[in-house]
Amino acid sequence: SPARPAKERLAVGARVRVTVENGEKESLYFDDDRVGIKGMTGEITEDDQSEQPFRVKLKNGKLSWFKEAWLEECESSSSSSSSSSSDSSSEEEEAAEAAEGQSPEEV
């Protein structure tokens, strides 16, 4: 419905995770190729503005079409940066502790 707040449309190049792999069995939006791929990630390679507009190249190399509601954008920043930021903060803390141990004022 148009009353929904306009969510930023997924863009070509976005990294996405499959949350729904298929429509109703026997429906237009059911594809045997998509069975078992829920939770898989991939990259949007095409957007044809149709009912099922997003062509996604999955991790396993398959290309498949999805509705927008079937995909969620991977917060690529959070998964990679959270691990790297925790690494760097612990290194900084260790360095600070080492520096404190060597501070001449406390001798």
Coordinates of C-alpha atoms in Angstrom, one line a residue:
S1 CA 0.0 0.0 0.0
P2 CA 1.2 3.5 -0.7
A3 CA 0.7 4.6 2.9
R4 CA 3.9 2.7 3.8
P5 CA 6.9 5.0 4.4
A6 CA 9.0 5.0 1.3
K7 CA 11.8 2.6 2.0
E8 CA 15.0 3.2 0.1
R9 CA 14.7 0.9 -2.9
L10 CA 17.4 -1.7 -3.2
A11 CA 20.0 -0.7 -5.8
V12 CA 22.0 -2.7 -8.3
G13 CA 25.2 -3.6 -6.7
A14 CA 23.7 -3.9 -3.2
R15 CA 24.6 -7.0 -1.2
V16 CA 21.4 -8.8 -0.1
R17 CA 20.3 -11.8 1.8
V18 CA 17.4 -14.0 0.7
T19 CA 14.6 -13.9 3.3
V20 CA 11.9 -15.6 1.1
E21 CA 13.0 -18.0 -1.7
N22 CA 9.7 -18.5 -3.4
G23 CA 6.1 -17.5 -3.8
E24 CA 3.2 -20.0 -3.4
K25 CA 4.0 -23.4 -5.0
E26 CA 2.3 -23.6 -8.5
S27 CA 2.3 -19.7 -8.6
L28 CA 3.9 -17.5 -11.2
Y29 CA 6.6 -16.7 -8.6
F30 CA 7.6 -20.2 -7.8
D31 CA 10.9 -21.5 -9.2
D32 CA 12.5 -24.8 -8.4
D33 CA 15.9 -23.1 -8.9
R34 CA 15.3 -21.1 -5.8
V35 CA 14.4 -23.9 -3.5
G36 CA 16.8 -24.1 -0.5
I37 CA 18.5 -20.7 -1.0
K38 CA 16.8 -18.9 1.8
G39 CA 19.5 -17.1 3.9
M40 CA 22.0 -17.1 1.1
T41 CA 23.6 -13.8 0.2
G42 CA 24.4 -12.3 -3.2
E43 CA 24.6 -9.1 -5.2
I44 CA 21.8 -7.4 -7.2
T45 CA 22.9 -7.3 -10.8
E46 CA 19.8 -6.0 -12.5
D47 CA 16.5 -4.2 -11.6
D48 CA 13.9 -4.3 -14.4
Q49 CA 11.2 -2.4 -12.3
S50 CA 8.8 -5.4 -12.7
E51 CA 6.7 -7.3 -10.1
Q52 CA 9.8 -9.4 -9.4
P53 CA 12.5 -6.9 -10.4
F54 CA 15.8 -7.9 -8.8
R55 CA 18.2 -10.3 -10.5
V56 CA 20.6 -11.5 -7.9
K57 CA 23.9 -13.3 -8.4
L58 CA 24.1 -15.6 -5.4
K59 CA 27.2 -16.8 -3.6
N60 CA 26.9 -20.2 -5.3
G61 CA 27.0 -18.5 -8.7
K62 CA 23.3 -18.9 -9.6
L63 CA 21.4 -16.0 -11.0
S64 CA 17.8 -15.7 -9.9
W65 CA 15.0 -13.1 -9.8
F66 CA 13.4 -11.9 -6.6
K67 CA 10.7 -9.6 -5.4
E68 CA 11.9 -6.7 -3.2
A69 CA 10.1 -8.1 -0.2
W70 CA 12.1 -11.3 -0.5
L71 CA 15.4 -9.6 0.0
E72 CA 17.0 -7.7 2.8
E73 CA 20.1 -5.6 2.3
C74 CA 23.2 -6.9 4.1
E75 CA 24.5 -4.2 6.4
S76 CA 28.0 -4.8 4.9
S77 CA 29.4 -2.1 7.1
S78 CA 28.2 -3.6 10.4
S79 CA 29.4 -7.1 9.8
S80 CA 32.8 -6.1 8.7
S81 CA 33.4 -3.0 10.8
S82 CA 32.1 -4.5 14.0
S83 CA 34.8 -7.2 13.9
S84 CA 37.5 -4.8 12.8
S85 CA 36.6 -2.1 15.3
S86 CA 36.6 -4.5 18.2
D87 CA 40.0 -5.8 17.1
S88 CA 41.4 -2.2 17.0
S89 CA 40.0 -1.2 20.3
S90 CA 41.5 -4.2 22.1
E91 CA 44.9 -3.5 20.5
E92 CA 44.7 0.1 21.6
E93 CA 43.8 -0.9 25.2
E94 CA 46.7 -3.3 25.3
A95 CA 49.1 -0.6 24.0
A96 CA 47.8 1.8 26.6
E97 CA 48.4 -0.7 29.4
A98 CA 51.8 -1.4 28.1
A99 CA 52.6 2.4 28.0
E100 CA 51.3 2.8 31.6
G101 CA 53.7 0.1 32.8
Q102 CA 56.6 1.9 31.3
S103 CA 55.7 5.4 32.4
P104 CA 58.7 6.9 34.3
E105 CA 56.6 9.1 36.6
E106 CA 55.5 6.0 38.6
V107 CA 59.0 4.8 39.3

